Coordinates of C-alpha atoms and ligand atoms in Angstrom, one line a residue:
M1 CA -2.1 15.7 21.6
Y2 CA 1.7 15.9 20.8
T3 CA 4.3 13.3 20.0
D4 CA 7.9 13.6 19.0
F5 CA 7.8 11.0 16.1
L6 CA 4.5 10.4 14.4
V7 CA 4.4 7.0 12.4
I8 CA 1.3 6.1 10.4
G9 CA 1.2 2.3 9.9
S10 CA 2.4 -0.7 11.7
G11 CA 3.8 -2.7 8.9
I12 CA 7.5 -3.6 8.3
A13 CA 8.0 0.0 7.3
G14 CA 6.3 1.9 10.2
L15 CA 7.7 -0.5 12.9
T16 CA 11.2 -0.5 11.7
Y17 CA 11.4 3.1 11.9
A18 CA 9.6 3.4 15.1
L19 CA 11.9 1.0 16.7
K20 CA 15.0 2.9 15.3
V21 CA 14.0 6.3 16.5
A22 CA 12.7 5.1 19.7
R23 CA 16.2 3.4 20.7
H24 CA 18.1 6.5 19.5
F25 CA 16.0 8.8 21.7
P26 CA 14.9 6.8 24.8
D27 CA 13.5 10.2 26.3
R28 CA 11.3 11.0 23.0
Q29 CA 7.7 9.8 22.5
V30 CA 7.3 7.8 19.4
T31 CA 3.4 7.2 18.5
V32 CA 2.4 4.5 15.9
L33 CA -1.3 4.9 14.5
T34 CA -2.9 2.1 12.8
K35 CA -6.3 1.9 11.4
S36 CA -7.1 -1.7 12.3
Q37 CA -5.5 -4.4 14.6
E38 CA -1.7 -3.8 14.9
D39 CA -0.7 -6.8 12.8
E40 CA -3.5 -6.2 10.2
T41 CA -1.0 -5.1 7.5
N42 CA 0.2 -6.2 4.0
T43 CA 3.5 -7.3 5.6
K44 CA 1.5 -10.0 7.6
Y45 CA 0.5 -11.8 4.4
A46 CA 4.0 -11.9 2.6
Q47 CA 4.8 -15.3 1.7
G48 CA 8.0 -15.7 -0.6
G49 CA 10.4 -13.9 1.5
V50 CA 13.2 -11.1 1.4
A51 CA 15.4 -10.9 -1.7
V52 CA 19.0 -10.2 -0.4
V53 CA 22.5 -11.2 -1.3
N54 CA 24.0 -13.2 1.4
D55 CA 26.1 -15.7 -0.2
L56 CA 28.9 -14.2 -2.1
E57 CA 30.2 -17.3 -3.6
H58 CA 27.1 -18.0 -5.6
D59 CA 25.8 -14.5 -6.1
S60 CA 26.9 -10.8 -5.9
F61 CA 25.6 -7.4 -5.7
E62 CA 26.1 -6.8 -9.2
R63 CA 23.6 -9.5 -10.2
H64 CA 20.9 -8.4 -7.8
V65 CA 21.3 -5.0 -9.0
E66 CA 21.2 -6.2 -12.8
D67 CA 18.1 -8.4 -11.9
T68 CA 16.1 -5.6 -10.5
L69 CA 17.2 -3.2 -13.4
V70 CA 15.9 -5.6 -16.0
A71 CA 12.6 -6.2 -14.1
G72 CA 12.2 -2.5 -13.7
D73 CA 12.5 -2.2 -17.6
G74 CA 14.6 0.8 -17.9
L75 CA 12.8 3.0 -15.3
C76 CA 14.7 2.2 -11.9
N77 CA 17.0 4.8 -10.3
E78 CA 20.2 2.9 -10.5
E79 CA 21.9 4.7 -7.6
I80 CA 18.8 3.8 -5.4
V81 CA 19.0 0.1 -6.6
K82 CA 22.6 -0.1 -5.9
L83 CA 22.1 1.3 -2.3
V84 CA 19.1 -0.9 -1.4
V85 CA 21.1 -4.0 -2.6
Q86 CA 24.3 -3.2 -0.8
E87 CA 22.4 -2.1 2.5
G88 CA 20.0 -5.0 2.5
P89 CA 22.2 -7.5 4.1
E90 CA 22.8 -5.2 7.0
R91 CA 19.2 -4.6 7.6
V92 CA 18.3 -8.5 7.4
R93 CA 21.1 -9.0 10.2
E94 CA 19.3 -6.3 12.2
I95 CA 15.9 -7.9 12.2
I96 CA 17.4 -11.3 13.0
T97 CA 18.9 -9.7 16.2
W98 CA 15.4 -8.3 16.9
G99 CA 14.0 -12.0 16.7
A100 CA 13.0 -12.8 13.2
R101 CA 13.9 -16.4 12.3
F102 CA 14.6 -17.4 8.5
D103 CA 14.9 -21.1 7.4
R104 CA 18.2 -22.8 7.5
D105 CA 19.4 -26.0 5.7
A106 CA 20.9 -29.0 7.6
L107 CA 24.3 -27.1 7.7
G108 CA 22.7 -24.0 9.1
Q109 CA 23.1 -21.9 6.1
F110 CA 20.1 -19.9 5.1
S111 CA 17.8 -21.7 2.7
R112 CA 17.4 -19.6 -0.4
G113 CA 14.4 -19.5 -2.7
R114 CA 14.0 -18.3 -6.1
E115 CA 11.3 -16.3 -7.7
G116 CA 10.6 -14.5 -11.1
G117 CA 13.3 -12.3 -12.6
H118 CA 15.8 -13.6 -10.2
S119 CA 19.1 -15.1 -11.8
R120 CA 20.1 -16.8 -8.5
H121 CA 18.4 -18.4 -5.5
R122 CA 18.6 -15.4 -2.9
V123 CA 15.1 -15.0 -1.3
L124 CA 15.4 -15.7 2.5
H125 CA 12.1 -16.9 4.0
H126 CA 10.1 -18.5 6.9
K127 CA 8.3 -21.2 5.2
D128 CA 5.5 -19.6 3.2
S129 CA 4.8 -17.0 6.0
T130 CA 7.8 -14.9 6.0
G131 CA 5.8 -11.5 6.6
R132 CA 3.9 -12.9 9.7
E133 CA 7.3 -13.8 11.2
M134 CA 8.8 -10.5 10.4
E135 CA 5.8 -8.6 11.8
R136 CA 5.8 -10.8 14.8
A137 CA 9.3 -10.0 15.6
L138 CA 8.9 -6.4 15.1
L139 CA 5.8 -6.2 17.3
E140 CA 7.5 -7.9 20.0
A141 CA 10.5 -5.7 19.9
V142 CA 8.1 -2.7 19.7
H143 CA 6.2 -3.8 22.9
Q144 CA 9.5 -4.0 24.9
Q145 CA 10.3 -0.4 23.9
P146 CA 8.7 1.8 26.7
N147 CA 8.6 4.9 24.7
I148 CA 6.5 3.6 21.8
Q149 CA 2.7 3.8 22.0
V150 CA 0.8 1.9 19.3
L151 CA -2.6 3.2 19.1
T152 CA -4.9 0.8 17.1
H153 CA -8.2 1.7 15.4
C154 CA -7.2 5.2 14.7
F155 CA -8.0 6.2 11.2
V156 CA -5.7 9.1 9.9
V157 CA -8.1 11.3 7.7
D158 CA -5.6 14.0 6.6
L159 CA -2.2 15.7 7.0
I160 CA -2.2 18.8 8.7
T161 CA -0.4 21.6 6.8
Q162 CA -0.7 25.4 6.3
H163 CA -3.8 24.8 4.6
H164 CA -5.4 24.1 7.9
L165 CA -4.0 27.4 9.3
G166 CA -6.2 29.3 6.6
Y167 CA -3.2 29.6 4.0
L168 CA -3.7 29.0 0.3
V169 CA -1.6 26.0 -0.6
T170 CA -1.0 24.9 -4.0
K171 CA 1.5 22.5 -5.9
S172 CA 3.6 25.3 -6.5
T173 CA 3.7 26.6 -2.6
P174 CA 7.3 26.4 -1.3
D175 CA 7.7 24.8 1.8
I176 CA 4.6 23.2 2.6
T177 CA 5.1 21.7 6.0
C178 CA 3.5 18.8 7.8
F179 CA 2.5 19.5 11.5
G180 CA 0.7 16.2 12.3
V181 CA -2.7 14.6 11.3
Y182 CA -6.2 14.5 12.0
V183 CA -7.2 11.2 13.2
L184 CA -10.7 9.7 13.5
N185 CA -10.7 7.7 16.7
L186 CA -12.9 4.6 15.9
Q187 CA -13.7 3.9 19.5
T188 CA -14.9 7.5 20.3
R189 CA -15.9 8.4 16.6
Q190 CA -14.3 11.8 17.5
I191 CA -11.8 13.4 15.2
E192 CA -8.7 14.4 17.2
K193 CA -5.6 16.2 16.1
L194 CA -2.2 14.7 16.8
L195 CA 0.6 17.0 16.3
A196 CA 4.4 16.3 15.8
P197 CA 7.5 17.7 14.3
I198 CA 8.2 14.7 12.5
T199 CA 5.5 12.5 10.6
L200 CA 6.4 9.3 8.8
L201 CA 3.9 7.8 6.4
A202 CA 4.2 3.9 6.2
T203 CA 0.6 3.3 5.0
G204 CA 1.2 0.5 2.5
G205 CA -0.4 -0.3 -0.8
C206 CA -3.7 0.2 -2.6
G207 CA -4.7 -3.3 -4.1
R208 CA -8.3 -2.7 -2.8
V209 CA -9.0 -0.3 -5.6
Y210 CA -9.4 -3.5 -7.8
R211 CA -12.1 -6.2 -7.5
T212 CA -9.8 -9.1 -6.8
T213 CA -6.5 -8.5 -5.0
T214 CA -4.0 -10.4 -2.8
N215 CA -4.2 -7.3 -0.3
P216 CA -6.1 -7.3 2.7
A217 CA -8.8 -4.6 3.6
I218 CA -6.6 -2.1 4.8
A219 CA -4.8 -1.5 1.6
T220 CA -6.9 1.5 0.4
G221 CA -3.9 3.8 -0.6
D222 CA -4.9 6.3 2.1
G223 CA -1.3 7.7 2.5
V224 CA -1.0 8.5 -1.4
A225 CA -4.4 10.2 -1.3
M226 CA -3.5 12.2 1.9
V227 CA -0.3 13.5 0.2
Y228 CA -2.0 14.3 -3.1
R229 CA -4.5 16.3 -1.2
A230 CA -1.9 18.1 0.7
K231 CA -0.4 19.1 -2.7
G232 CA 2.7 16.6 -2.4
R233 CA 4.2 14.7 -5.2
I234 CA 3.0 11.5 -6.5
E235 CA 4.9 9.4 -9.1
N236 CA 4.4 6.3 -11.6
M237 CA 0.9 5.4 -10.2
E238 CA 0.2 3.5 -13.4
F239 CA 2.4 0.7 -12.5
I240 CA 0.2 -1.5 -10.5
Q241 CA 1.8 -5.1 -10.3
F242 CA -0.8 -8.1 -10.9
H243 CA 0.4 -11.2 -9.2
P244 CA 0.4 -14.0 -11.6
T245 CA -1.0 -16.7 -9.6
A246 CA -3.6 -15.8 -7.1
L247 CA -5.9 -18.7 -6.2
Y248 CA -9.0 -18.4 -8.4
Q249 CA -12.2 -18.8 -6.3
P250 CA -15.2 -18.1 -8.6
G251 CA -17.4 -15.5 -7.2
K252 CA -15.2 -14.4 -4.6
G253 CA -14.1 -10.8 -5.0
G254 CA -12.1 -8.8 -2.4
S255 CA -9.2 -10.5 -0.8
T256 CA -7.9 -13.6 -2.5
F257 CA -5.3 -16.3 -1.4
L258 CA -1.7 -16.0 -2.9
I259 CA 0.0 -19.0 -4.4
S260 CA 3.6 -17.8 -3.9
E261 CA 6.0 -17.3 -6.8
A262 CA 8.3 -19.4 -4.8
V263 CA 6.3 -22.5 -5.8
R264 CA 7.3 -21.7 -9.4
G265 CA 10.8 -21.3 -8.2
E266 CA 10.5 -24.8 -6.9
G267 CA 9.5 -26.3 -10.3
A268 CA 5.7 -25.6 -10.8
I269 CA 4.4 -25.1 -14.2
L270 CA 1.7 -23.1 -15.6
R271 CA -0.9 -24.8 -17.9
N272 CA -3.8 -23.7 -19.8
H273 CA -7.2 -25.7 -20.1
A274 CA -5.8 -27.8 -22.8
G275 CA -3.1 -28.8 -20.5
E276 CA -0.2 -27.1 -22.5
A277 CA 2.7 -25.6 -20.6
F278 CA 2.3 -22.3 -22.5
M279 CA 4.9 -20.0 -21.0
A280 CA 7.6 -21.0 -23.5
R281 CA 5.6 -19.5 -26.2
Y282 CA 6.0 -16.0 -24.2
D283 CA 9.5 -15.7 -22.7
P284 CA 12.5 -18.1 -22.7
R285 CA 12.7 -17.9 -18.7
K286 CA 9.3 -19.3 -18.8
E287 CA 7.7 -19.5 -15.3
L288 CA 10.5 -17.5 -13.9
A289 CA 10.1 -14.4 -16.1
P290 CA 9.5 -11.3 -14.2
R291 CA 6.1 -10.9 -13.1
D292 CA 4.6 -8.3 -15.7
I293 CA 5.4 -10.9 -18.3
V294 CA 4.1 -13.8 -16.7
A295 CA 0.8 -12.0 -15.7
R296 CA 0.3 -10.7 -19.2
A297 CA 1.0 -14.1 -20.7
I298 CA -1.7 -15.6 -18.4
D299 CA -4.2 -12.8 -19.3
S300 CA -3.5 -13.4 -22.8
E301 CA -4.2 -17.1 -22.5
M302 CA -7.5 -16.6 -20.7
K303 CA -8.6 -14.0 -23.3
R304 CA -7.5 -16.5 -25.9
T305 CA -9.3 -19.4 -24.5
G306 CA -12.2 -17.7 -23.0
T307 CA -11.6 -18.9 -19.6
E308 CA -11.2 -17.1 -16.1
Y309 CA -8.1 -18.8 -14.9
V310 CA -5.2 -21.2 -15.8
Y311 CA -3.7 -23.9 -13.9
L312 CA -0.6 -24.2 -11.6
D313 CA 0.8 -27.8 -11.9
C314 CA 2.8 -28.6 -8.9
S315 CA 3.1 -32.3 -9.3
A316 CA 7.0 -32.1 -10.2
I317 CA 7.5 -31.0 -6.5
P318 CA 7.6 -34.1 -4.2
E319 CA 4.6 -33.8 -1.9
E320 CA 6.7 -34.0 1.6
H321 CA 9.0 -31.1 0.2
F322 CA 5.7 -28.8 -0.8
Q323 CA 4.3 -29.5 2.6
S324 CA 7.3 -28.5 4.6
H325 CA 8.1 -25.5 2.4
F326 CA 4.7 -24.2 1.8
P327 CA 2.5 -25.4 4.8
N328 CA -0.1 -22.8 4.5
I329 CA -0.6 -23.1 0.8
Y330 CA -0.6 -27.0 1.2
E331 CA -3.4 -26.7 3.9
K332 CA -5.4 -24.2 1.7
C333 CA -5.3 -26.7 -1.3
R334 CA -6.3 -29.6 1.0
Q335 CA -9.2 -27.6 2.2
L336 CA -10.2 -27.3 -1.3
N337 CA -9.8 -30.9 -1.8
L338 CA -7.0 -30.5 -4.2
D339 CA -4.3 -33.2 -4.0
L340 CA -1.3 -31.5 -5.6
R341 CA 0.3 -34.7 -6.7
H342 CA -2.3 -34.8 -9.5
D343 CA -4.8 -31.9 -9.2
W344 CA -3.6 -28.6 -10.6
I345 CA -4.4 -25.4 -8.7
P346 CA -6.7 -23.0 -10.6
V347 CA -5.0 -19.4 -10.5
A348 CA -5.4 -16.0 -12.0
P349 CA -3.6 -12.6 -11.7
A350 CA -4.7 -10.3 -9.0
A351 CA -3.8 -6.8 -8.0
H352 CA -0.9 -7.1 -5.8
Y353 CA 1.5 -4.2 -5.4
S354 CA 1.8 -0.3 -6.1
C355 CA 5.2 0.3 -7.6
G356 CA 4.6 4.0 -7.5
G357 CA 3.5 6.2 -4.8
I358 CA 4.6 9.3 -2.9
K359 CA 7.6 10.5 -4.5
T360 CA 10.7 10.5 -2.1
D361 CA 14.5 11.2 -2.2
A362 CA 17.3 8.8 -1.1
W363 CA 16.4 9.6 2.6
G364 CA 12.7 9.0 2.4
R365 CA 12.0 12.8 2.3
T366 CA 8.8 13.8 0.5
S367 CA 8.1 17.1 -1.3
I368 CA 6.5 18.1 2.0
C369 CA 8.7 19.4 4.7
R370 CA 8.9 17.3 7.9
L371 CA 7.0 14.4 6.2
Y372 CA 8.7 11.1 5.4
A373 CA 7.4 8.1 3.4
C374 CA 8.7 4.6 3.2
G375 CA 7.4 1.1 2.3
E376 CA 4.8 0.3 -0.3
C377 CA 3.3 3.8 0.0
A378 CA 6.5 5.4 -1.3
S379 CA 8.0 5.7 -4.8
T380 CA 11.8 5.8 -4.1
G381 CA 13.0 4.8 -7.7
L382 CA 13.9 1.1 -6.8
H383 CA 11.0 -0.7 -8.6
G384 CA 10.9 1.4 -11.9
A385 CA 8.2 0.0 -14.0
N386 CA 8.0 -3.4 -12.5
R387 CA 9.1 -4.5 -9.0
L388 CA 11.3 -7.5 -8.8
A389 CA 9.8 -10.2 -6.5
S390 CA 10.6 -10.1 -2.7
N391 CA 12.3 -6.7 -3.2
S392 CA 9.6 -4.6 -1.3
L393 CA 10.3 -6.1 2.3
L394 CA 13.9 -5.2 1.7
E395 CA 13.2 -1.8 0.5
A396 CA 10.9 -1.1 3.4
M397 CA 13.8 -1.9 5.8
V398 CA 16.4 0.0 4.0
F399 CA 14.3 3.0 3.7
A400 CA 13.0 2.9 7.3
H401 CA 16.7 3.2 8.4
R402 CA 17.5 5.9 5.9
C403 CA 14.3 8.1 7.3
Y404 CA 15.5 7.3 10.7
L405 CA 19.2 8.4 9.9
D406 CA 17.7 11.8 8.4
S407 CA 15.1 12.1 11.2
V408 CA 17.8 12.2 13.8
H409 CA 19.2 15.5 12.3
L410 CA 15.8 17.1 11.8
I411 CA 14.4 16.5 15.3
Q412 CA 17.5 18.5 16.6
Q413 CA 16.7 21.7 14.5
P414 CA 14.7 24.4 16.3
F415 CA 11.0 24.2 15.2
T416 CA 7.9 25.6 16.8
L417 CA 4.5 24.0 16.0
P418 CA 1.8 26.3 15.0
D419 CA -1.5 26.7 16.6
V420 CA -3.7 24.3 14.8
P421 CA -7.5 24.4 14.9
D422 CA -9.6 21.4 15.7
W423 CA -11.5 19.5 13.1
D424 CA -14.5 21.3 12.2
A425 CA -17.5 19.1 11.8
A426 CA -20.1 21.8 11.8
G427 CA -23.1 21.0 9.8
T428 CA -22.6 17.3 9.2
T429 CA -25.1 14.7 9.8
E430 CA -25.1 11.1 10.5
P431 CA -25.1 9.0 7.0
R432 CA -28.3 7.8 6.3
E433 CA -27.7 5.0 3.6
M434 CA -24.4 3.1 3.6
I435 CA -25.4 1.7 0.3
L436 CA -24.2 5.0 -1.1
I437 CA -20.8 4.1 -0.1
T438 CA -20.8 0.2 -0.8
Q439 CA -22.4 0.7 -4.3
S440 CA -19.8 3.4 -5.2
L441 CA -17.0 1.1 -4.1
K442 CA -18.3 -1.6 -6.2
E443 CA -18.4 0.7 -9.2
L444 CA -15.0 1.9 -8.7
Q445 CA -13.6 -1.6 -8.3
Q446 CA -15.4 -2.5 -11.6
V447 CA -14.2 0.2 -13.4
M448 CA -10.6 -0.2 -12.5
S449 CA -10.6 -3.9 -13.0
D450 CA -12.3 -3.7 -16.4
Y451 CA -10.7 -0.6 -17.8
V452 CA -7.5 -0.2 -16.0
G453 CA -6.1 -3.7 -15.4
I454 CA -3.3 -5.8 -17.1
V455 CA -4.1 -4.6 -20.5
R456 CA -5.2 -0.8 -21.2
S457 CA -6.2 1.4 -24.2
N458 CA -6.7 5.1 -24.9
T459 CA -10.7 4.3 -25.0
R460 CA -10.7 2.2 -21.7
L461 CA -8.7 4.9 -19.9
Q462 CA -11.0 7.8 -21.0
R463 CA -14.1 5.8 -20.1
A464 CA -12.7 5.1 -16.7
M465 CA -11.8 8.7 -16.1
R466 CA -15.5 9.9 -16.9
R467 CA -16.8 7.4 -14.5
L468 CA -14.3 8.2 -11.8
D469 CA -15.2 11.9 -12.0
L470 CA -18.8 11.1 -11.3
L471 CA -17.9 8.9 -8.5
F472 CA -15.7 11.7 -7.2
E473 CA -18.3 14.4 -7.4
E474 CA -20.9 12.4 -5.6
T475 CA -18.4 11.2 -2.8
E476 CA -17.2 14.5 -2.3
A477 CA -20.7 15.7 -1.7
L478 CA -21.4 13.0 0.8
Y479 CA -18.0 13.8 2.4
E480 CA -19.0 17.4 3.0
S481 CA -22.2 16.8 4.4
T482 CA -22.0 13.6 6.6
I483 CA -20.3 12.7 10.0
L484 CA -17.1 10.8 8.9
S485 CA -16.8 7.1 8.8
P486 CA -13.7 4.9 7.9
Q487 CA -15.7 3.5 4.8
L488 CA -16.4 6.9 3.5
C489 CA -12.8 8.2 4.2
E490 CA -11.4 4.9 2.4
L491 CA -13.9 5.4 -0.5
R492 CA -12.7 8.9 -0.9
N493 CA -9.1 7.9 -0.8
M494 CA -9.5 5.0 -3.3
I495 CA -11.4 7.3 -5.8
T496 CA -8.4 9.5 -5.5
V497 CA -5.9 6.7 -6.1
G498 CA -7.8 5.4 -9.0
Y499 CA -7.7 8.9 -10.5
L500 CA -4.1 9.0 -10.1
I501 CA -3.6 5.4 -11.6
V502 CA -5.5 6.6 -14.6
K503 CA -4.0 9.8 -14.9
C504 CA -0.4 8.7 -14.9
A505 CA -1.5 5.8 -17.3
M506 CA -2.8 8.7 -19.8
F507 CA 0.4 10.5 -19.5
R508 CA 2.5 7.5 -20.4
K509 CA 2.2 7.2 -24.3
E510 CA 4.1 3.9 -24.5
S511 CA 4.2 0.4 -23.0
R512 CA 6.7 -0.2 -20.3
G513 CA 6.7 -2.8 -17.4
L514 CA 3.5 -3.2 -15.9
H515 CA 1.8 -0.6 -18.0
F516 CA 0.6 -2.0 -21.5
N517 CA -1.6 0.2 -23.7
T518 CA -2.8 -1.4 -27.0
D519 CA -2.6 2.2 -28.6
Y520 CA 0.9 2.5 -27.8
P521 CA 2.5 -1.0 -27.7
E522 CA 6.0 -0.2 -28.1
K523 CA 8.4 1.4 -25.6
S524 CA 9.3 5.1 -26.1
R525 CA 12.9 6.2 -26.6
I526 CA 12.7 8.8 -24.0
V527 CA 12.5 7.3 -20.4
Q528 CA 10.5 9.4 -17.9
N529 CA 8.7 9.1 -14.7
I530 CA 5.2 10.6 -14.4
V531 CA 5.0 13.0 -11.5
L532 CA 1.6 14.4 -10.6
Ligands
FAD1 P1 1.8 -2.7 5.4 O1 2.4 -3.6 5.8 O2 0.7 -2.8 4.5 O3 1.1 -1.5 6.7 C1 0.4 -0.5 6.5 C2 0.0 0.1 7.6 O4 -0.6 1.3 7.4 C3 -1.1 -0.8 8.3 O5 -0.8 -0.9 9.6 C4 -2.4 0.0 8.3 O6 -3.4 0.0 9.0 C5 -1.9 1.3 8.3 N1 -2.6 2.4 7.6 C6 -3.0 2.7 6.3 N2 -3.9 3.7 6.2 C7 -4.0 4.2 7.4 C8 -4.9 5.2 7.8 N3 -5.6 6.1 7.0 N4 -4.8 5.6 9.0 C9 -4.0 4.6 9.9 N5 -3.4 3.6 9.7 C10 -3.2 3.4 8.2 N6 6.8 -8.5 -0.6 C11 8.1 -9.0 -0.5 O7 9.3 -8.4 -0.5 N7 8.2 -10.3 -0.5 C12 7.2 -11.2 -0.4 O8 7.1 -12.4 -0.3 C13 5.7 -10.6 -0.5 N8 4.7 -11.3 -0.6 C14 3.5 -10.7 -0.5 C15 2.3 -11.4 -0.5 C16 1.0 -10.8 -0.2 C17 -0.1 -11.6 -0.2 C18 1.1 -9.5 -0.3 C19 -0.4 -8.7 0.0 C20 2.2 -8.8 -0.4 C21 3.4 -9.3 -0.4 N9 4.7 -8.4 -0.6 C22 5.7 -9.2 -0.7 C23 4.4 -7.1 -0.5 C24 4.9 -6.6 1.0 O9 4.3 -7.5 1.8 C25 4.3 -5.3 1.2 O10 4.8 -4.4 0.1 C26 5.0 -4.6 2.5 O11 4.6 -5.7 3.4 C27 4.2 -3.3 2.9 O12 4.9 -2.9 4.1 P2 4.3 -1.5 4.6 O13 5.0 -1.4 5.9 O14 4.6 -0.6 3.6 O15 2.7 -1.6 4.7
SIN2 C1 5.2 -14.3 -3.5 O1 5.5 -15.0 -2.7 O2 5.0 -14.6 -4.8 C2 5.0 -12.6 -3.3 C3 6.5 -12.1 -3.3 C4 6.4 -10.7 -3.6 O3 5.3 -10.2 -3.9 O4 7.4 -10.0 -3.5

């Protein structure tokens, strides 16, 4: 199969890019691949909203830039921060013209929420289901565009490069080029090749590497793992953001329900089991300090008191206001028999967002020719050591636009795709025991949660690496000998991502932003990105 523009991922990043190139080139074919249903994405679960400056009377670009830099703890690329903040409003206007609705007040002005690390109210939202609304609008626009095809249940296994033509490709090979992908069609169970002169990775996050996460099941870091295997550059994977307030549900691993930071923006207070509002002991910004600080404070309270969660007290928010602003959270609490006028919500930190990822430049270009990346799988330089809340939907839109602008030039340059061999499954047999995969996944999540969580140490990282080595070896053997399944491919990708997180964490001999190592509790004077 051939397509002009190949897009992997149907979240905000992939769909925004697909729409733009398809409208620019109505005679060219755009193909979006997604491994699950078309809307099953991290995007769909976004609650708080999009941070953007849209009221210059009360806010300014400089303030949004400053808040992003402060949250990023010295590691943001300031030029990238400026361009995202400045181009953001135009991208938001654009998605509104495509049909996305944001809440407005009685005067018709955007209603603006506030979240941790923001010095102003600037988060546009659609109640507490902003991502669902944006995903809906994008999918409706995509469905009306005749030259876009969205192929669901298509699991991308690997990028095709010179390696598949029989050449030795290493990290120092110049001009590694992407010619498309091998895809496991989950309906036919066949591996097909899909060739394209331009490929965009928009594969989202990797929260599932941890035992408890706010991310849905699709978030397995596939794009990052594929680029690493293809010898592309990966950056700053140690900066995994833990959201401070995921709903605590005992015994429930996997995806957990988020209690949006916007609830703290409306006045909710964190309390420990003694009922103490403890945040003032950790940071003068209290509940609205940047996320790394709040998550670490909660972690420290839990360890100090020997408990598995703290509480979020929402009683200061009038019930009617809560219900109209956060209808989904309200309903979830109601199902759990929590009366928010006097009951507190049990919450604990959960893996939420990957700040690092596939290294890109200001146009979304990766280190592999003809391969772009944007959205959560990319490391653009915006987030530094800790993402500012609600900056990621914004980043995805800004960079999808930039990838589109660059692709317009690239597609017009002469290029011939080589002859690419079909996938070779010779010698593989049906997997006999799924337990080999499910148990390894549990072990991986256990290791990452226990040794590579909010607080790390040299010993924990070394232990994690030894265990990952074993899991890697066993899983590679399985991969070589069995017919591929999405579960096996995801496990393999997650082990690679776990390895990248641990490796970057080992290289960072300091504590900064989301990475806290008890053996190096201070920040180093040398500020550097870790690139693998
Ligand atoms: P996604 O939306 O995750 O899409 C990834 C796509 O890639 C999916 O379609 C998936 O199927 C596909 N894919 C992955 N691997 C493969 C493969 N191997 N083959 C084929 N397809 C593949 N950010 C904010 O800015 N504001 C918020 O309020 C906010 N709230 C959040 C709340 C929750 C609960 C979560 C989980 C995240 C939140 N975030 C928020 C973060 C934000 O939602 C994500 O970073 C963003 O939506 C990522 O978009 P994306 O397009 O990069 O990836
Ligand atoms: C939230 O609503 O708390 C999530 C916001 C984000 O992750 O940016």
